Coordinates of C-alpha atoms in Angstrom, one line a residue:
M41 CA -2.5 0.4 -20.9
A42 CA -5.6 2.5 -21.2
W43 CA -7.9 -0.6 -21.2
S44 CA -6.3 -1.9 -18.0
T45 CA -6.7 1.5 -16.5
L46 CA -10.5 1.2 -17.0
F47 CA -10.6 -2.4 -15.7
P48 CA -7.8 -4.8 -14.7
G49 CA -7.5 -7.5 -17.4
F50 CA -9.0 -5.5 -20.3
G51 CA -5.6 -4.5 -21.5
Q52 CA -4.5 -8.1 -21.6
I53 CA -7.5 -9.1 -23.6
Y54 CA -6.7 -6.3 -26.1
N55 CA -3.1 -7.6 -26.3
R56 CA -4.4 -11.2 -26.8
D57 CA -2.6 -12.3 -23.6
Y58 CA -5.5 -14.4 -22.3
L59 CA -4.1 -16.2 -19.3
P60 CA -3.1 -13.0 -17.4
A61 CA -6.4 -11.4 -18.5
V62 CA -8.4 -14.2 -16.9
L63 CA -6.3 -14.0 -13.7
F64 CA -6.6 -10.2 -13.5
L65 CA -10.4 -10.3 -14.1
V66 CA -11.0 -13.0 -11.6
S67 CA -8.7 -11.3 -9.0
E68 CA -10.4 -7.9 -9.5
F69 CA -13.8 -9.4 -9.2
L70 CA -12.9 -11.4 -6.1
I71 CA -11.2 -8.5 -4.3
N72 CA -14.1 -6.1 -5.3
V73 CA -16.7 -8.4 -3.8
M74 CA -14.8 -9.4 -0.7
A75 CA -13.8 -5.7 0.1
N76 CA -17.3 -4.4 -0.6
L77 CA -15.6 -1.9 -2.8
N78 CA -18.6 -0.9 -5.0
I79 CA -20.8 -0.3 -1.9
G80 CA -18.0 1.7 -0.3
I81 CA -17.7 3.8 -3.5
Y82 CA -21.4 4.4 -3.5
H83 CA -21.5 5.7 0.0
A84 CA -18.3 7.7 -0.4
F85 CA -19.5 9.5 -3.5
N86 CA -22.8 10.3 -1.8
G87 CA -20.9 12.0 1.1
D88 CA -21.6 9.3 3.7
Y89 CA -17.9 8.6 4.6
G90 CA -18.7 6.9 7.9
K91 CA -20.9 4.4 6.2
S92 CA -18.3 3.9 3.5
L93 CA -15.6 3.2 6.1
S94 CA -17.9 0.8 8.0
V95 CA -18.7 -1.4 4.9
L96 CA -15.2 -1.6 3.5
D97 CA -13.0 -4.5 4.4
F98 CA -9.6 -3.0 4.4
Q99 CA -7.8 -6.4 4.6
W100 CA -9.2 -7.1 1.1
L101 CA -9.1 -3.5 -0.1
L102 CA -5.4 -3.2 0.2
F103 CA -4.9 -5.9 -2.5
Y104 CA -6.7 -3.8 -5.1
P105 CA -4.0 -1.2 -5.8
C106 CA -1.5 -4.1 -6.4
I107 CA -3.7 -5.8 -8.9
Y108 CA -4.7 -2.5 -10.5
G109 CA -1.2 -1.2 -10.9
F110 CA 0.4 -4.5 -12.0
S111 CA -2.4 -5.0 -14.6
I112 CA -1.6 -1.6 -16.1
W113 CA 2.1 -2.2 -16.1
Q114 CA 1.9 -5.7 -17.5
A115 CA -0.3 -4.6 -20.4
Y116 CA 2.0 -1.7 -21.2
R117 CA 5.2 -3.8 -21.1
Y118 CA 3.5 -6.6 -23.2
A119 CA 2.4 -4.1 -25.8
I120 CA 5.9 -2.5 -25.9
D121 CA 7.6 -5.9 -26.3
N122 CA 5.1 -6.9 -29.1
N123 CA 5.6 -3.7 -31.0
T124 CA 9.4 -3.6 -30.7
N125 CA 11.2 -5.6 -33.4
L126 CA 14.7 -4.6 -32.2
P127 CA 17.4 -7.2 -31.6
I128 CA 18.3 -7.5 -27.9
D129 CA 21.2 -5.2 -27.1
E130 CA 22.1 -2.9 -24.2
N131 CA 19.5 -0.3 -25.1
T132 CA 16.7 -2.8 -25.2
K133 CA 17.7 -4.2 -21.8
R134 CA 17.9 -0.7 -20.4
A135 CA 14.4 0.2 -21.8
S136 CA 12.8 -2.8 -20.1
I137 CA 12.8 -0.9 -16.7
K138 CA 11.5 2.3 -18.3
N139 CA 8.3 3.7 -16.7
A140 CA 8.4 1.1 -13.8
G141 CA 8.6 4.1 -11.4
V142 CA 5.3 5.4 -12.5
Y143 CA 3.5 2.1 -11.7
I144 CA 5.4 1.4 -8.5
G145 CA 4.5 4.9 -7.4
L146 CA 0.9 4.4 -8.4
V147 CA 0.6 1.2 -6.3
V148 CA 2.4 2.6 -3.3
G149 CA 0.5 5.9 -3.4
M150 CA -2.9 4.1 -3.8
T151 CA -2.1 1.8 -0.9
L152 CA -0.9 4.6 1.4
G153 CA -3.8 6.8 0.4
T154 CA -6.2 4.1 1.3
I155 CA -4.6 3.5 4.6
W156 CA -4.3 7.1 5.6
W157 CA -8.0 7.9 5.1
T158 CA -8.1 10.3 8.0
F159 CA -6.8 13.2 6.0
M160 CA -10.0 13.7 4.1
G161 CA -12.1 11.0 5.6
N162 CA -12.7 9.2 2.3
P163 CA -10.6 6.1 1.5
I164 CA -11.7 6.0 -2.1
I165 CA -10.8 9.6 -3.0
N166 CA -7.6 9.3 -0.9
G167 CA -6.6 6.2 -2.8
L168 CA -7.0 7.9 -6.1
V169 CA -5.2 11.1 -5.0
G170 CA -2.5 9.1 -3.4
G171 CA -2.1 7.0 -6.6
G172 CA -1.7 10.1 -8.7
I173 CA 0.8 11.7 -6.3
G174 CA 2.7 8.4 -6.1
A175 CA 2.9 8.1 -9.9
I176 CA 4.3 11.6 -10.2
I177 CA 6.9 10.9 -7.5
G178 CA 7.8 7.6 -9.1
F179 CA 8.2 9.2 -12.5
S180 CA 10.4 11.9 -11.1
I181 CA 12.6 9.5 -9.2
E182 CA 13.0 7.3 -12.2
A183 CA 13.8 10.3 -14.5
L184 CA 16.4 11.5 -12.0
F185 CA 17.9 8.0 -11.8
N186 CA 18.1 7.7 -15.5
W187 CA 19.5 11.1 -16.0
F188 CA 22.2 11.1 -13.3
L189 CA 23.2 7.4 -12.9
I190 CA 22.6 5.8 -16.3
G191 CA 23.2 8.9 -18.5
I192 CA 19.9 8.9 -20.4
G193 CA 19.0 12.6 -20.9
P194 CA 15.6 14.1 -21.2
Q195 CA 15.9 14.2 -25.0
E196 CA 16.5 10.5 -25.4

């Protein structure tokens, strides 16, 4: 999961899941180039938000949170499935959706943060902040769902 957080596809390489790794790496590179993401990041971190907004292609940029979040989630789930030698039973089926709220919240938060750039004037920072807030909200909703509806308490 940590490797995919650094760069989409690296977690899949670490897990020796090569086909998704190539797909994530190519997708990330394509979206990065087409959205002018690195140039936008450069201008945003130098404080020139207007220039950052003018060089970014938002139609391509909105694909990035999906690739990023799904890459992290897929690497995490693949590693859990590889490291778990339990027979398939009800607990294993229930665990397969665990932590999905964090990644769904991350993707939704990054996307909304990127769209609503007017709050701080910086789509890059807003995407990162929105992703963090979305991940916390997704984790909280999933924890409440598991606790109230499925009966998995905080200690389990």
